[in-house]
Amino acid sequence: MCGIIGLHLKNPDLQPRLGELLTQMLEAMTTRGPDSAGIAVYSDPVYSDPVYSDPASAGVMRYSLRAGEPSDWELLGQRLAADTGAEVRVRQLGPDVAVLSSAADEALLLGAVRRAAPQVAVAGWGRSMVLVKDVGAPADICNRYGIPGWAGYQGAGHTRMATESAVTTAHSHPFAPAADLALVHNGSFSNYATIRGRLARAGVSCDTDNDSEVAARLIASRMAAGDGLEDAMKTVLKEMDGFFTLLVTTRTQFAVVRDSFACKPAVIAETSDYVAMASEYHALAGLPGITGAEVFEPMPEEIHLWGR
């Protein structure tokens, strides 16, 4: 049992409150997942403070990094800048967590991180997305990284109760296998080992033994092959067996799907200001204007997708 939440803002006036709203939603899911939690936040450059507030940053990629122990992030930034030939700006979120911003080629920068600091994990990256995840209570994690003060236009979060793999930060959600792509999952897949093996033969490797990561990698591989997000999610419905609710976000999209039996709970609320979803309604109850929202449960295998 896990809890998932997401918020896609239509009204720009709410963007300064995104982190605050996501935090209260994530805290409401604590009973569904006390082991660990994570959140992916999407922001335009002008709304990226405290991570990177320079409006001229529209062309850069942001890399959410975690070392697992206190690290000299400024030194790493200098080494990456020397390796890639591009400026690297550093925003430290904690002793072992930082966001690096650079206009360097994406593959070049990721390769430079692996060479300079193989112990550092890239939790996620993208032009708009910043991602943090950790072991512990959702409220503690949000406070640790100052999430209530973050602004943006979209976010997805997860509280985990481990059933298929270890309780570690690496096994926590969201999984972000491609730029600006994040997936959170409630449920379990029964044939994920088979799909993981097929992906591996195609050159797509997983970092963990978590079943949810396999779904994220499958979606990323289909999108890399030219599929849109909706078609990629249809591939999950077709090829992966199990009980699941998925929320998948990209830089411009917010999508929800449940399996053919719709065993795992999900509720969606939509107003003229936002689209919100959660595993349980009480996570939505504190949102502004919720009493006037259209509230519904997505039907089995019904993909709901909103674009920016």
mmCIF file of C-alpha atoms in Angstrom:
data_model
loop_
_atom_site.group_PDB
_atom_site.id
_atom_site.type_symbol
_atom_site.label_atom_id
_atom_site.label_comp_id
_atom_site.label_asym_id
_atom_site.label_seq_id
_atom_site.Cartn_x
_atom_site.Cartn_y
_atom_site.Cartn_z
ATOM 1 C CA MET A 1 0.000 0.000 0.000
ATOM 2 C CA CYS A 2 1.394 3.379 -1.061
ATOM 3 C CA GLY A 3 0.000 6.850 -1.526
ATOM 4 C CA ILE A 4 0.295 9.008 -4.619
ATOM 5 C CA ILE A 5 -0.597 12.656 -5.138
ATOM 6 C CA GLY A 6 -0.381 15.109 -7.989
ATOM 7 C CA LEU A 7 -1.325 18.670 -8.807
ATOM 8 C CA HIS A 8 -1.445 20.334 -12.239
ATOM 9 C CA LEU A 9 -2.144 24.054 -12.032
ATOM 10 C CA LYS A 10 -4.154 25.873 -14.670
ATOM 11 C CA ASN A 11 -4.230 29.189 -12.813
ATOM 12 C CA PRO A 12 -0.793 30.899 -12.699
ATOM 13 C CA ASP A 13 -1.833 32.789 -9.573
ATOM 14 C CA LEU A 14 -1.561 29.524 -7.618
ATOM 15 C CA GLN A 15 1.993 28.779 -8.720
ATOM 16 C CA PRO A 16 3.667 30.411 -5.697
ATOM 17 C CA ARG A 17 1.666 28.020 -3.488
ATOM 18 C CA LEU A 18 2.477 24.793 -5.330
ATOM 19 C CA GLY A 19 4.980 23.466 -2.778
ATOM 20 C CA GLU A 20 2.690 24.329 0.110
ATOM 21 C CA LEU A 21 -0.253 22.515 -1.479
ATOM 22 C CA LEU A 22 1.798 19.478 -2.482
ATOM 23 C CA THR A 23 3.229 19.220 1.020
ATOM 24 C CA GLN A 24 -0.170 19.095 2.697
ATOM 25 C CA MET A 25 -1.351 16.529 0.146
ATOM 26 C CA LEU A 26 1.731 14.357 0.687
ATOM 27 C CA GLU A 27 1.433 14.548 4.476
ATOM 28 C CA ALA A 28 -2.171 13.342 4.194
ATOM 29 C CA MET A 29 -0.871 10.141 2.579
ATOM 30 C CA THR A 30 1.499 9.291 5.456
ATOM 31 C CA THR A 31 -0.640 6.407 6.699
ATOM 32 C CA ARG A 32 -0.416 4.788 3.260
ATOM 33 C CA GLY A 33 3.373 5.056 3.115
ATOM 34 C CA PRO A 34 5.516 5.821 6.176
ATOM 35 C CA ASP A 35 8.750 4.289 4.843
ATOM 36 C CA SER A 36 9.910 6.969 2.425
ATOM 37 C CA ALA A 37 8.628 9.726 0.212
ATOM 38 C CA GLY A 38 9.529 11.815 -2.788
ATOM 39 C CA ILE A 39 8.282 14.643 -4.921
ATOM 40 C CA ALA A 40 8.900 15.995 -8.424
ATOM 41 C CA VAL A 41 8.214 19.701 -8.909
ATOM 42 C CA TYR A 42 7.975 21.400 -12.290
ATOM 43 C CA SER A 43 8.675 25.111 -12.615
ATOM 44 C CA ASP A 44 9.427 27.715 -15.230
ATOM 45 C CA PRO A 45 12.733 29.557 -14.744
ATOM 46 C CA VAL A 46 11.093 32.551 -13.107
ATOM 47 C CA TYR A 47 9.476 30.174 -10.580
ATOM 48 C CA SER A 48 12.509 27.994 -9.900
ATOM 49 C CA ASP A 49 13.626 29.713 -6.694
ATOM 50 C CA PRO A 50 15.085 28.453 -4.382
ATOM 51 C CA VAL A 51 16.742 26.064 -6.819
ATOM 52 C CA TYR A 52 17.816 28.355 -9.614
ATOM 53 C CA SER A 53 16.135 31.723 -9.891
ATOM 54 C CA ASP A 54 17.898 33.382 -12.822
ATOM 55 C CA PRO A 55 15.250 34.044 -15.543
ATOM 56 C CA ALA A 56 18.013 33.548 -18.116
ATOM 57 C CA SER A 57 18.129 29.861 -17.149
ATOM 58 C CA ALA A 58 15.444 28.815 -19.648
ATOM 59 C CA GLY A 59 17.978 26.921 -21.776
ATOM 60 C CA VAL A 60 19.652 24.955 -18.998
ATOM 61 C CA MET A 61 18.992 21.495 -17.611
ATOM 62 C CA ARG A 62 18.643 20.908 -13.884
ATOM 63 C CA TYR A 63 20.135 17.758 -12.396
ATOM 64 C CA SER A 64 18.827 16.558 -9.020
ATOM 65 C CA LEU A 65 21.699 14.716 -7.343
ATOM 66 C CA ARG A 66 22.061 12.703 -4.156
ATOM 67 C CA ALA A 67 25.330 11.397 -2.726
ATOM 68 C CA GLY A 68 24.149 9.478 0.348
ATOM 69 C CA GLU A 69 26.737 11.321 2.455
ATOM 70 C CA PRO A 70 27.882 14.952 2.878
ATOM 71 C CA SER A 71 29.673 16.082 -0.269
ATOM 72 C CA ASP A 72 31.600 19.046 -1.625
ATOM 73 C CA TRP A 73 29.074 20.080 -4.256
ATOM 74 C CA GLU A 74 30.933 23.222 -5.305
ATOM 75 C CA LEU A 75 34.026 21.166 -6.067
ATOM 76 C CA LEU A 76 31.960 18.705 -8.071
ATOM 77 C CA GLY A 77 30.445 21.590 -10.019
ATOM 78 C CA GLN A 78 33.904 22.892 -10.847
ATOM 79 C CA ARG A 79 35.062 19.467 -12.035
ATOM 80 C CA LEU A 80 31.961 19.031 -14.197
ATOM 81 C CA ALA A 81 32.421 22.490 -15.702
ATOM 82 C CA ALA A 82 36.008 21.654 -16.603
ATOM 83 C CA ASP A 83 34.964 18.323 -18.106
ATOM 84 C CA THR A 84 32.045 19.664 -20.169
ATOM 85 C CA GLY A 85 33.355 23.118 -21.030
ATOM 86 C CA ALA A 86 30.110 24.717 -19.811
ATOM 87 C CA GLU A 87 29.221 26.654 -16.662
ATOM 88 C CA VAL A 88 27.739 24.551 -13.867
ATOM 89 C CA ARG A 89 25.779 26.309 -11.145
ATOM 90 C CA VAL A 90 25.178 24.608 -7.821
ATOM 91 C CA ARG A 91 22.299 24.906 -5.379
ATOM 92 C CA GLN A 92 22.774 22.765 -2.281
ATOM 93 C CA LEU A 93 19.527 21.511 -0.752
ATOM 94 C CA GLY A 94 21.200 19.490 1.999
ATOM 95 C CA PRO A 95 24.622 18.076 2.906
ATOM 96 C CA ASP A 96 24.122 15.165 0.516
ATOM 97 C CA VAL A 97 21.600 16.673 -1.931
ATOM 98 C CA ALA A 98 22.062 19.347 -4.581
ATOM 99 C CA VAL A 99 20.664 20.618 -7.855
ATOM 100 C CA LEU A 100 23.181 21.413 -10.566
ATOM 101 C CA SER A 101 22.205 23.590 -13.527
ATOM 102 C CA SER A 102 24.083 23.664 -16.814
ATOM 103 C CA ALA A 103 23.595 24.296 -20.512
ATOM 104 C CA ALA A 104 26.000 21.463 -21.320
ATOM 105 C CA ASP A 105 24.802 18.647 -23.557
ATOM 106 C CA GLU A 106 22.608 16.320 -21.478
ATOM 107 C CA ALA A 107 24.501 13.101 -22.260
ATOM 108 C CA LEU A 108 27.843 14.848 -21.791
ATOM 109 C CA LEU A 109 26.901 16.146 -18.350
ATOM 110 C CA LEU A 110 25.450 12.827 -17.175
ATOM 111 C CA GLY A 111 28.593 11.036 -18.334
ATOM 112 C CA ALA A 112 30.750 13.591 -16.555
ATOM 113 C CA VAL A 113 28.850 12.977 -13.297
ATOM 114 C CA ARG A 114 29.458 9.233 -13.592
ATOM 115 C CA ARG A 115 33.179 9.770 -14.160
ATOM 116 C CA ALA A 116 33.725 12.450 -11.521
ATOM 117 C CA ALA A 117 31.463 11.061 -8.791
ATOM 118 C CA PRO A 118 30.330 7.463 -9.346
ATOM 119 C CA GLN A 119 28.852 7.418 -5.846
ATOM 120 C CA VAL A 120 26.410 10.198 -6.751
ATOM 121 C CA ALA A 121 22.949 9.197 -7.953
ATOM 122 C CA VAL A 122 21.011 11.310 -10.444
ATOM 123 C CA ALA A 123 17.487 11.243 -9.025
ATOM 124 C CA GLY A 124 16.066 13.148 -11.990
ATOM 125 C CA TRP A 125 16.793 15.894 -14.467
ATOM 126 C CA GLY A 126 15.133 18.188 -16.949
ATOM 127 C CA ARG A 127 14.551 21.759 -18.026
ATOM 128 C CA SER A 128 11.610 22.121 -15.654
ATOM 129 C CA MET A 129 11.766 19.289 -13.098
ATOM 130 C CA VAL A 130 13.512 19.137 -9.743
ATOM 131 C CA LEU A 131 13.141 15.900 -7.772
ATOM 132 C CA VAL A 132 13.900 14.997 -4.173
ATOM 133 C CA LYS A 133 13.252 11.745 -2.344
ATOM 134 C CA ASP A 134 14.420 10.261 0.914
ATOM 135 C CA VAL A 135 13.716 7.697 3.604
ATOM 136 C CA GLY A 136 11.486 8.812 6.443
ATOM 137 C CA ALA A 137 8.150 10.471 7.134
ATOM 138 C CA PRO A 138 6.736 12.649 4.329
ATOM 139 C CA ALA A 139 6.411 15.732 6.568
ATOM 140 C CA ASP A 140 10.035 15.446 7.679
ATOM 141 C CA ILE A 141 11.251 15.090 4.099
ATOM 142 C CA CYS A 142 9.244 18.071 2.871
ATOM 143 C CA ASN A 143 10.529 20.227 5.717
ATOM 144 C CA ARG A 144 14.110 19.002 5.263
ATOM 145 C CA TYR A 145 14.230 20.289 1.699
ATOM 146 C CA GLY A 146 11.971 23.298 2.118
ATOM 147 C CA ILE A 147 9.300 21.997 -0.249
ATOM 148 C CA PRO A 148 6.516 24.204 1.213
ATOM 149 C CA GLY A 149 8.377 27.233 -0.109
ATOM 150 C CA TRP A 150 8.801 25.934 -3.652
ATOM 151 C CA ALA A 151 6.775 27.366 -6.504
ATOM 152 C CA GLY A 152 5.857 25.900 -9.875
ATOM 153 C CA TYR A 153 3.059 24.732 -12.114
ATOM 154 C CA GLN A 154 2.924 20.972 -11.535
ATOM 155 C CA GLY A 155 4.021 18.296 -9.116
ATOM 156 C CA ALA A 156 3.784 14.586 -8.357
ATOM 157 C CA GLY A 157 4.520 12.875 -5.066
ATOM 158 C CA HIS A 158 4.597 9.464 -3.417
ATOM 159 C CA THR A 159 4.597 7.947 0.050
ATOM 160 C CA ARG A 160 5.883 4.381 0.134
ATOM 161 C CA MET A 161 5.077 1.255 2.068
ATOM 162 C CA ALA A 162 7.602 -1.189 0.658
ATOM 163 C CA THR A 163 6.299 -4.542 -0.554
ATOM 164 C CA GLU A 164 8.519 -5.564 -3.484
ATOM 165 C CA SER A 165 11.967 -4.202 -2.596
ATOM 166 C CA ALA A 166 14.122 -2.607 0.091
ATOM 167 C CA VAL A 167 13.426 0.624 1.956
ATOM 168 C CA THR A 168 16.113 2.881 0.496
ATOM 169 C CA THR A 169 16.175 6.265 -1.172
ATOM 170 C CA ALA A 170 17.021 4.606 -4.486
ATOM 171 C CA HIS A 171 13.902 2.435 -4.276
ATOM 172 C CA SER A 172 11.691 5.399 -3.420
ATOM 173 C CA HIS A 173 9.445 7.153 -5.918
ATOM 174 C CA PRO A 174 9.220 9.128 -8.154
ATOM 175 C CA PHE A 175 11.233 7.271 -10.768
ATOM 176 C CA ALA A 176 12.605 9.614 -13.407
ATOM 177 C CA PRO A 177 14.346 7.718 -16.241
ATOM 178 C CA ALA A 178 14.333 10.546 -18.798
ATOM 179 C CA ALA A 179 14.421 14.315 -18.879
ATOM 180 C CA ASP A 180 11.343 15.878 -17.262
ATOM 181 C CA LEU A 181 9.641 12.470 -16.933
ATOM 182 C CA ALA A 182 8.449 11.200 -13.535
ATOM 183 C CA LEU A 183 6.316 8.242 -12.486
ATOM 184 C CA VAL A 184 4.662 7.410 -9.164
ATOM 185 C CA HIS A 185 2.887 4.098 -8.611
ATOM 186 C CA ASN A 186 0.540 2.509 -6.112
ATOM 187 C CA GLY A 187 0.252 -1.250 -6.504
ATOM 188 C CA SER A 188 2.444 -4.052 -7.790
ATOM 189 C CA PHE A 189 3.380 -5.660 -11.091
ATOM 190 C CA SER A 190 3.582 -9.431 -11.313
ATOM 191 C CA ASN A 191 5.596 -9.754 -14.543
ATOM 192 C CA TYR A 192 8.058 -6.931 -14.074
ATOM 193 C CA ALA A 193 11.078 -9.267 -14.117
ATOM 194 C CA THR A 194 10.111 -10.458 -17.590
ATOM 195 C CA ILE A 195 9.702 -6.901 -18.871
ATOM 196 C CA ARG A 196 12.953 -5.831 -17.208
ATOM 197 C CA GLY A 197 14.791 -8.651 -18.962
ATOM 198 C CA ARG A 198 13.353 -7.650 -22.317
ATOM 199 C CA LEU A 199 14.327 -4.023 -21.740
ATOM 200 C CA ALA A 200 17.841 -5.097 -20.772
ATOM 201 C CA ARG A 201 18.229 -7.025 -24.030
ATOM 202 C CA ALA A 202 17.261 -3.816 -25.816
ATOM 203 C CA GLY A 203 19.952 -1.893 -23.939
ATOM 204 C CA VAL A 204 17.718 -0.325 -21.263
ATOM 205 C CA SER A 205 18.981 -1.004 -17.761
ATOM 206 C CA CYS A 206 17.365 -0.439 -14.366
ATOM 207 C CA ASP A 207 19.134 0.987 -11.343
ATOM 208 C CA THR A 208 17.076 -0.959 -8.776
ATOM 209 C CA ASP A 209 14.994 -4.121 -8.468
ATOM 210 C CA ASN A 210 11.845 -2.063 -7.868
ATOM 211 C CA ASP A 211 8.903 -3.110 -10.033
ATOM 212 C CA SER A 212 7.777 0.497 -10.461
ATOM 213 C CA GLU A 213 11.067 1.468 -12.081
ATOM 214 C CA VAL A 214 10.400 -1.094 -14.810
ATOM 215 C CA ALA A 215 7.148 0.650 -15.722
ATOM 216 C CA ALA A 216 8.954 3.998 -15.794
ATOM 217 C CA ARG A 217 11.704 2.591 -18.023
ATOM 218 C CA LEU A 218 9.147 1.021 -20.346
ATOM 219 C CA ILE A 219 7.334 4.335 -20.761
ATOM 220 C CA ALA A 220 10.610 6.197 -21.316
ATOM 221 C CA SER A 221 11.760 3.672 -23.911
ATOM 222 C CA ARG A 222 8.502 3.940 -25.839
ATOM 223 C CA MET A 223 8.646 7.727 -25.789
ATOM 224 C CA ALA A 224 12.275 7.647 -26.928
ATOM 225 C CA ALA A 225 11.076 5.508 -29.845
ATOM 226 C CA GLY A 226 8.580 8.204 -30.828
ATOM 227 C CA ASP A 227 5.410 7.360 -28.899
ATOM 228 C CA GLY A 228 3.455 10.077 -27.126
ATOM 229 C CA LEU A 229 2.797 9.720 -23.419
ATOM 230 C CA GLU A 230 -0.700 8.308 -23.890
ATOM 231 C CA ASP A 231 0.485 5.591 -26.279
ATOM 232 C CA ALA A 232 3.376 4.752 -23.957
ATOM 233 C CA MET A 233 0.932 4.293 -21.082
ATOM 234 C CA LYS A 234 -1.208 2.077 -23.291
ATOM 235 C CA THR A 235 1.870 -0.124 -23.693
ATOM 236 C CA VAL A 236 2.020 -0.527 -19.907
ATOM 237 C CA LEU A 237 -1.646 -1.537 -19.895
ATOM 238 C CA LYS A 238 -1.002 -4.058 -22.657
ATOM 239 C CA GLU A 239 2.272 -5.575 -21.482
ATOM 240 C CA MET A 240 2.467 -5.290 -17.700
ATOM 241 C CA ASP A 241 0.308 -7.439 -15.410
ATOM 242 C CA GLY A 242 -0.755 -6.423 -11.945
ATOM 243 C CA PHE A 243 -2.821 -4.028 -9.898
ATOM 244 C CA PHE A 244 -1.822 -0.404 -10.225
ATOM 245 C CA THR A 245 -2.629 3.251 -10.322
ATOM 246 C CA LEU A 246 -0.025 5.345 -12.122
ATOM 247 C CA LEU A 247 0.523 9.081 -12.279
ATOM 248 C CA VAL A 248 3.006 10.065 -14.971
ATOM 249 C CA THR A 249 4.168 13.619 -15.567
ATOM 250 C CA THR A 250 6.235 15.319 -18.238
ATOM 251 C CA ARG A 251 7.189 18.942 -18.744
ATOM 252 C CA THR A 252 3.798 19.633 -20.329
ATOM 253 C CA GLN A 253 1.585 16.660 -19.379
ATOM 254 C CA PHE A 254 -0.134 15.121 -16.371
ATOM 255 C CA ALA A 255 -1.645 11.651 -16.851
ATOM 256 C CA VAL A 256 -3.425 9.077 -14.664
ATOM 257 C CA VAL A 257 -4.325 5.468 -15.408
ATOM 258 C CA ARG A 258 -5.601 2.460 -13.457
ATOM 259 C CA ASP A 259 -5.357 -1.232 -14.337
ATOM 260 C CA SER A 260 -8.185 -3.268 -15.851
ATOM 261 C CA PHE A 261 -9.650 -4.099 -12.425
ATOM 262 C CA ALA A 262 -9.133 -0.641 -10.869
ATOM 263 C CA CYS A 263 -8.257 -2.274 -7.559
ATOM 264 C CA LYS A 264 -5.985 0.503 -6.347
ATOM 265 C CA PRO A 265 -7.780 3.661 -5.234
ATOM 266 C CA ALA A 266 -7.607 6.945 -7.097
ATOM 267 C CA VAL A 267 -9.666 10.102 -7.061
ATOM 268 C CA ILE A 268 -9.401 13.127 -9.349
ATOM 269 C CA ALA A 269 -10.686 16.641 -8.719
ATOM 270 C CA GLU A 270 -10.831 19.269 -11.448
ATOM 271 C CA THR A 271 -11.666 22.966 -11.257
ATOM 272 C CA SER A 272 -10.951 25.919 -13.513
ATOM 273 C CA ASP A 273 -7.787 26.448 -11.430
ATOM 274 C CA TYR A 274 -6.261 22.962 -11.292
ATOM 275 C CA VAL A 275 -6.401 19.207 -11.742
ATOM 276 C CA ALA A 276 -5.523 17.239 -8.615
ATOM 277 C CA MET A 277 -5.342 13.526 -7.913
ATOM 278 C CA ALA A 278 -4.630 11.363 -4.902
ATOM 279 C CA SER A 279 -5.077 7.857 -3.619
ATOM 280 C CA GLU A 280 -7.690 9.119 -1.148
ATOM 281 C CA TYR A 281 -10.001 12.129 -1.160
ATOM 282 C CA HIS A 282 -8.846 13.502 2.182
ATOM 283 C CA ALA A 283 -5.543 14.458 0.532
ATOM 284 C CA LEU A 284 -7.533 16.809 -1.710
ATOM 285 C CA ALA A 285 -9.831 18.215 0.969
ATOM 286 C CA GLY A 286 -7.621 21.204 1.805
ATOM 287 C CA LEU A 287 -7.194 22.460 -1.760
ATOM 288 C CA PRO A 288 -8.688 25.878 -2.576
ATOM 289 C CA GLY A 289 -12.106 25.653 -4.203
ATOM 290 C CA ILE A 290 -12.372 21.893 -3.673
ATOM 291 C CA THR A 291 -16.052 22.125 -2.715
ATOM 292 C CA GLY A 292 -16.830 23.303 -6.250
ATOM 293 C CA ALA A 293 -14.632 20.750 -8.002
ATOM 294 C CA GLU A 294 -15.759 17.983 -10.303
ATOM 295 C CA VAL A 295 -14.664 14.909 -8.365
ATOM 296 C CA PHE A 296 -14.551 11.426 -9.885
ATOM 297 C CA GLU A 297 -12.771 8.080 -9.832
ATOM 298 C CA PRO A 298 -11.045 7.125 -13.093
ATOM 299 C CA MET A 299 -12.488 3.999 -14.696
ATOM 300 C CA PRO A 300 -10.429 0.868 -15.431
ATOM 301 C CA GLU A 301 -7.860 1.292 -18.224
ATOM 302 C CA GLU A 302 -9.097 4.849 -18.801
ATOM 303 C CA ILE A 303 -6.197 7.230 -19.410
ATOM 304 C CA HIS A 304 -6.846 10.769 -18.247
ATOM 305 C CA LEU A 305 -4.360 13.273 -19.643
ATOM 306 C CA TRP A 306 -4.092 17.028 -19.267
ATOM 307 C CA GLY A 307 -1.671 19.228 -21.182
ATOM 308 C CA ARG A 308 -0.210 22.582 -20.442
#
